[in-house]
Structure formats: C-alpha cells, structure tokens
CSV table of C-alpha atoms in Angstrom, one decimal:
chain,number,residue,atom,x,y,z
A,1,ILE,CA,0.0,0.0,0.0
A,2,GLN,CA,1.5,3.3,-1.1
A,3,LEU,CA,0.7,6.6,0.5
A,4,THR,CA,0.8,9.9,-1.4
A,5,GLN,CA,0.9,13.1,0.6
A,6,SER,CA,0.0,16.5,-0.8
A,7,PRO,CA,1.3,19.0,-1.0
A,8,SER,CA,5.0,18.1,-0.7
A,9,SER,CA,5.7,21.5,0.7
A,10,LEU,CA,3.6,24.4,2.0
A,11,SER,CA,4.3,28.0,3.0
A,12,ALA,CA,2.0,29.5,5.6
A,13,SER,CA,1.8,32.2,8.2
A,14,VAL,CA,1.3,32.0,12.0
A,15,GLY,CA,-2.5,31.8,12.6
A,16,ASP,CA,-3.3,30.2,9.3
A,17,ARG,CA,-5.4,27.1,8.9
A,18,VAL,CA,-3.5,24.4,7.1
A,19,THR,CA,-4.7,21.0,5.7
A,20,ILE,CA,-2.4,18.2,4.5
A,21,THR,CA,-3.8,15.3,2.6
A,22,CYS,CA,-2.7,11.6,2.5
A,23,ARG,CA,-4.1,9.2,-0.1
A,24,ALA,CA,-3.7,5.5,0.2
A,25,SER,CA,-3.4,3.3,-2.9
A,26,GLN,CA,-6.0,1.0,-1.4
A,27,GLY,CA,-8.4,1.1,1.5
A,28,ILE,CA,-6.8,1.0,4.9
A,29,SER,CA,-9.9,1.6,7.1
A,30,SER,CA,-8.8,4.0,9.8
A,31,TYR,CA,-5.3,2.5,10.3
A,32,LEU,CA,-3.5,5.7,9.7
A,33,ALA,CA,-1.1,7.8,11.9
A,34,TRP,CA,0.3,11.3,11.6
A,35,TYR,CA,3.7,12.4,12.8
A,36,GLN,CA,5.6,15.7,13.1
A,37,GLN,CA,9.3,15.8,12.7
A,38,LYS,CA,11.7,18.7,13.3
A,39,PRO,CA,15.2,18.8,11.9
A,40,GLY,CA,17.6,16.5,13.8
A,41,LYS,CA,14.8,15.1,16.0
A,42,ALA,CA,12.9,11.9,16.1
A,43,PRO,CA,9.3,11.9,14.8
A,44,LYS,CA,6.5,12.7,17.2
A,45,LEU,CA,3.1,10.9,17.1
A,46,LEU,CA,0.3,13.4,16.7
A,47,ILE,CA,-2.8,11.4,15.5
A,48,TYR,CA,-3.6,7.7,15.5
A,49,ALA,CA,-6.5,5.7,14.2
A,50,ALA,CA,-6.9,8.5,11.6
A,51,SER,CA,-8.6,10.9,14.1
A,52,THR,CA,-7.6,10.2,17.7
A,53,LEU,CA,-5.3,12.9,19.2
A,54,GLN,CA,-2.3,11.5,21.0
A,55,SER,CA,-2.1,12.5,24.6
A,56,GLY,CA,-0.3,15.8,25.1
A,57,VAL,CA,-0.8,17.0,21.5
A,58,PRO,CA,-2.5,20.4,21.2
A,59,SER,CA,-6.1,20.4,20.2
A,60,ARG,CA,-5.4,22.6,17.2
A,61,PHE,CA,-4.3,19.4,15.5
A,62,SER,CA,-7.0,17.2,14.1
A,63,GLY,CA,-7.3,14.3,11.7
A,64,SER,CA,-10.1,12.9,9.6
A,65,GLY,CA,-10.8,10.3,6.9
A,66,SER,CA,-11.1,6.6,6.4
A,67,GLY,CA,-10.6,4.2,3.5
A,68,THR,CA,-8.2,5.9,1.1
A,69,ASP,CA,-8.4,9.6,1.9
A,70,PHE,CA,-7.2,11.3,5.0
A,71,THR,CA,-6.4,14.8,6.2
A,72,LEU,CA,-4.4,16.4,8.9
A,73,THR,CA,-5.6,19.9,9.8
A,74,ILE,CA,-3.8,22.5,12.0
A,75,SER,CA,-6.5,25.1,12.9
A,76,SER,CA,-4.2,28.0,13.8
A,77,LEU,CA,-0.5,27.6,13.0
A,78,GLN,CA,1.9,28.3,15.8
A,79,PRO,CA,5.6,29.1,15.4
A,80,GLU,CA,6.5,25.6,16.8
A,81,ASP,CA,4.4,23.9,14.2
A,82,PHE,CA,6.8,24.5,11.3
A,83,ALA,CA,8.2,21.1,10.6
A,84,THR,CA,7.8,18.1,8.3
A,85,TYR,CA,4.6,16.0,8.6
A,86,TYR,CA,4.3,12.3,7.7
A,87,CYS,CA,1.4,9.9,7.4
A,88,GLN,CA,1.8,6.2,8.0
A,89,GLN,CA,-0.5,3.3,7.2
A,90,LEU,CA,-0.7,0.4,9.7
A,91,ASN,CA,-3.2,-1.7,7.9
A,92,SER,CA,-0.8,-4.2,6.4
A,93,TYR,CA,2.9,-4.8,5.9
A,94,PRO,CA,5.0,-3.0,5.1
A,95,PHE,CA,4.0,0.0,7.3
A,96,HIS,CA,4.8,2.6,4.7
A,97,PHE,CA,5.1,6.3,5.4
A,98,GLY,CA,4.0,9.0,3.0
A,99,GLN,CA,6.8,11.0,1.4
A,100,GLY,CA,6.3,13.9,3.8
A,101,THR,CA,5.0,17.5,3.7
A,102,LYS,CA,7.4,20.3,4.7
A,103,LEU,CA,5.6,23.2,6.3
A,104,GLU,CA,7.5,26.4,6.1
A,105,ILE,CA,7.0,29.9,7.3
A,106,LYS,CA,5.7,32.4,4.7
B,1,GLU,CA,9.7,7.6,32.3
B,2,VAL,CA,9.8,5.8,29.0
B,3,GLN,CA,13.2,6.1,27.3
B,4,LEU,CA,14.8,4.4,24.3
B,5,VAL,CA,18.5,4.7,23.6
B,6,GLU,CA,20.1,3.4,20.4
B,7,SER,CA,23.7,2.5,20.0
B,8,GLY,CA,25.9,0.5,17.6
B,9,GLY,CA,25.9,2.8,14.5
B,10,GLY,CA,29.0,3.7,12.6
B,11,LEU,CA,30.9,3.4,9.4
B,12,VAL,CA,30.9,0.0,7.7
B,13,GLN,CA,32.1,-1.2,4.3
B,14,PRO,CA,29.6,-2.5,1.7
B,15,GLY,CA,28.9,-6.2,2.4
B,16,GLY,CA,29.7,-5.8,6.1
B,17,SER,CA,27.6,-6.3,9.2
B,18,LEU,CA,26.5,-4.2,12.1
B,19,ARG,CA,24.3,-4.8,15.1
B,20,LEU,CA,22.2,-2.0,16.5
B,21,SER,CA,21.0,-2.0,20.1
B,22,CYS,CA,18.1,-0.1,21.6
B,23,ALA,CA,18.1,-0.1,25.4
B,24,ALA,CA,14.6,0.6,26.9
B,25,SER,CA,13.7,1.9,30.3
B,26,GLY,CA,10.3,2.7,31.9
B,27,PHE,CA,8.5,-0.2,30.2
B,28,THR,CA,9.1,-3.9,29.3
B,29,VAL,CA,10.2,-4.5,25.7
B,30,SER,CA,8.9,-8.1,25.6
B,31,SER,CA,5.4,-7.0,26.5
B,32,ASN,CA,5.3,-4.4,23.7
B,33,TYR,CA,5.4,-4.2,19.9
B,34,MET,CA,8.8,-2.7,18.9
B,35,SER,CA,10.0,-1.4,15.6
B,36,TRP,CA,12.9,0.0,13.7
B,37,VAL,CA,12.5,2.9,11.3
B,38,ARG,CA,15.2,4.5,9.3
B,39,GLN,CA,15.8,7.8,7.5
B,40,ALA,CA,18.4,8.3,4.8
B,41,PRO,CA,20.1,11.7,4.9
B,42,GLY,CA,17.7,14.4,3.7
B,43,LYS,CA,15.0,11.8,2.9
B,44,GLY,CA,11.8,10.6,4.4
B,45,LEU,CA,11.0,7.9,6.9
B,46,GLU,CA,11.2,4.3,6.0
B,47,TRP,CA,9.7,1.5,8.2
B,48,VAL,CA,12.2,-1.4,8.5
B,49,SER,CA,10.9,-4.1,10.8
B,50,VAL,CA,8.6,-4.9,13.7
B,51,ILE,CA,8.6,-7.6,16.5
B,52,TYR,CA,5.5,-8.4,18.3
B,53,SER,CA,5.2,-9.4,22.0
B,54,GLY,CA,4.5,-13.0,20.9
B,55,GLY,CA,7.8,-13.0,18.9
B,56,SER,CA,6.4,-12.6,15.3
B,57,THR,CA,8.6,-10.5,13.1
B,58,TYR,CA,8.0,-8.7,9.8
B,59,TYR,CA,10.3,-6.8,7.5
B,60,ALA,CA,10.3,-4.3,4.7
B,61,ASP,CA,11.1,-5.9,1.3
B,62,SER,CA,14.3,-3.8,1.1
B,63,VAL,CA,15.8,-5.5,4.1
B,64,LYS,CA,14.2,-8.9,4.1
B,65,GLY,CA,16.7,-11.7,4.3
B,66,ARG,CA,19.5,-9.3,5.3
B,67,PHE,CA,18.2,-7.8,8.6
B,68,THR,CA,17.0,-9.5,11.7
B,69,ILE,CA,15.1,-7.9,14.5
B,70,SER,CA,15.3,-9.5,18.0
B,71,ARG,CA,15.2,-8.7,21.7
B,72,ASP,CA,16.9,-9.8,24.9
B,73,ASN,CA,14.3,-9.8,27.6
B,74,SER,CA,16.9,-10.0,30.4
B,75,LYS,CA,18.5,-6.8,29.2
B,76,ASN,CA,15.2,-5.1,28.1
B,77,THR,CA,16.9,-4.4,24.8
B,78,LEU,CA,15.9,-4.5,21.2
B,79,TYR,CA,18.4,-5.3,18.4
B,80,LEU,CA,18.7,-5.1,14.7
B,81,GLN,CA,21.3,-7.3,13.1
B,82,MET,CA,22.2,-6.0,9.7
B,83,ASN,CA,24.1,-8.1,7.2
B,84,SER,CA,25.2,-7.7,3.6
B,85,LEU,CA,25.0,-3.9,4.0
B,86,ARG,CA,24.6,-1.7,1.0
B,87,ALA,CA,25.2,2.0,0.4
B,88,GLU,CA,21.5,2.5,0.3
B,89,ASP,CA,21.2,1.3,3.9
B,90,THR,CA,23.0,4.5,5.0
B,91,ALA,CA,20.5,6.2,7.3
B,92,VAL,CA,19.7,7.2,10.8
B,93,TYR,CA,18.1,4.2,12.5
B,94,TYR,CA,15.4,4.8,15.1
B,95,CYS,CA,13.9,2.3,17.4
B,96,ALA,CA,10.3,3.0,18.4
B,97,ARG,CA,7.6,1.5,20.7
B,98,ALA,CA,4.3,0.8,19.1
B,99,ALA,CA,1.1,2.3,20.6
B,100,ARG,CA,-1.7,-0.2,20.4
B,101,TYR,CA,-5.4,-0.6,21.0
B,102,TYR,CA,-5.9,-4.1,22.3
B,103,ASP,CA,-3.8,-6.1,19.8
B,104,ILE,CA,-3.9,-3.6,17.0
B,105,LEU,CA,-0.8,-1.5,16.3
B,106,THR,CA,-1.9,2.2,16.0
B,107,GLY,CA,1.3,4.1,15.7
B,108,PHE,CA,4.7,4.6,17.3
B,109,ASP,CA,4.5,6.7,20.4
B,110,TYR,CA,8.0,6.6,21.8
B,111,TRP,CA,11.2,7.0,19.7
B,112,GLY,CA,14.9,6.9,20.4
B,113,GLN,CA,17.3,9.6,19.4
B,114,GLY,CA,18.6,7.6,16.4
B,115,THR,CA,21.9,6.1,15.5
B,116,LEU,CA,23.7,6.8,12.2
B,117,VAL,CA,24.8,4.0,10.0
B,118,THR,CA,27.1,4.8,7.1
B,119,VAL,CA,27.9,2.2,4.5
B,120,SER,CA,30.8,3.3,2.4
B,121,SER,CA,34.2,2.1,1.3
C-alpha cells in the first residue's frame, strides 16, 4: 500500500489554517497515523487511528478520513508547528510512510 | 519515564555487518510491539521491521533476508542485526515503541534519538 501526501511543501503564516492530505493506494480503514518531525529530531506521534489525538498533543491538530483519503488539519498555526509531517499506514505490511510534507514559514 | 537509547551505529564497508541496540527503560520490551524505522540523509521515513510481543517478526522488502530484529528480555533491549549492508542502507536508524489498541498497532508513540549507519568504502 502506497501513501501519497499533498502538497509536498507548503508555505503558511502564523495563525493560518492548514490542511495536509494523505491518499492510500487501497483502502486502509482507519489504520493511519500522523507524525511531526523537526530537523535532527525523532518523529512525534500526533494522531492515530486517523482521528484520535495522541495524549499531550495540542487540540489545534485534528485528523479525519477513512478508507483511502485522510487529512491532517492545523487550525491555527503556531511558530513551533513549522516542521515536516508524515502519514503512515498500519493496515498491512510494510507499514509505509508518506513522502512527507514540509511546512515552512511564509 | 519511557526512554529508548540506540547504539551501535558507525561506518561499515559494503557487504559488512553491524548490530544496532536499543536499550529501553520505563517499560518492558517483551510486552510491547517494537519497531525499527530509518531515515536516509535528507530523505523521508522508511519503516524497517517490527517484532510483536509474541515474537512474530515482519520486514520491509528492502531488508528482508539481510536484517534480523530480535530482543533480549533479560536486558530489556531491542536489536537489529544488519548483514550484507549496501550503500542505500545508509541512514539514521530509530527504534520505536508501538502504541496499540488491544492487539492492533496504531502508531509509534516513543522513539529513540537515532543512531547513524554509514555504508561506504
């Protein structure tokens, strides 16, 4: 199962609402996770089961979707949110990641 | 506090071998699902392998037959034995603990800091 994220990169301003899309090559039910990664750091789990917020993650992050189409939304961008975001499918092996979306400051 | 600390990375020649270790604290490795994920320089994340609490293991096609994931319960440590290394295996290797809902793996909630493996002559 391949995952395609769009866009690959995105420029936005603090306070903007941002949406990142992840499309699976076949249905994966809700077995999708979202991660945030900052340069030189390990990824951080944001969302699991497509829409469940990981403990400690700010509520401005939300996830939706099922089947093949998923979205990660940041309702109001904060300076610390500028990073690269990855989706990952956990429906079947191999547990592929999307290619990533780099979120940059406009 | 949950902590994962990788070690064992370094420079190795093509065709060589290396064993990575991931020492865990704050939880029991054998009771959890554990995985290795790698990231080539400047590239995205690539899932490598998983070991379940029952001992089942699965691998990415790119490493199948060359890499082996295992654990030492007495040391609470996860391992990745890497043989027949290639230049394309050059990456930072992370170990990660899987979050789960009952027996379903839902994501990776704790990660180590990563260890760099460089395959070059």
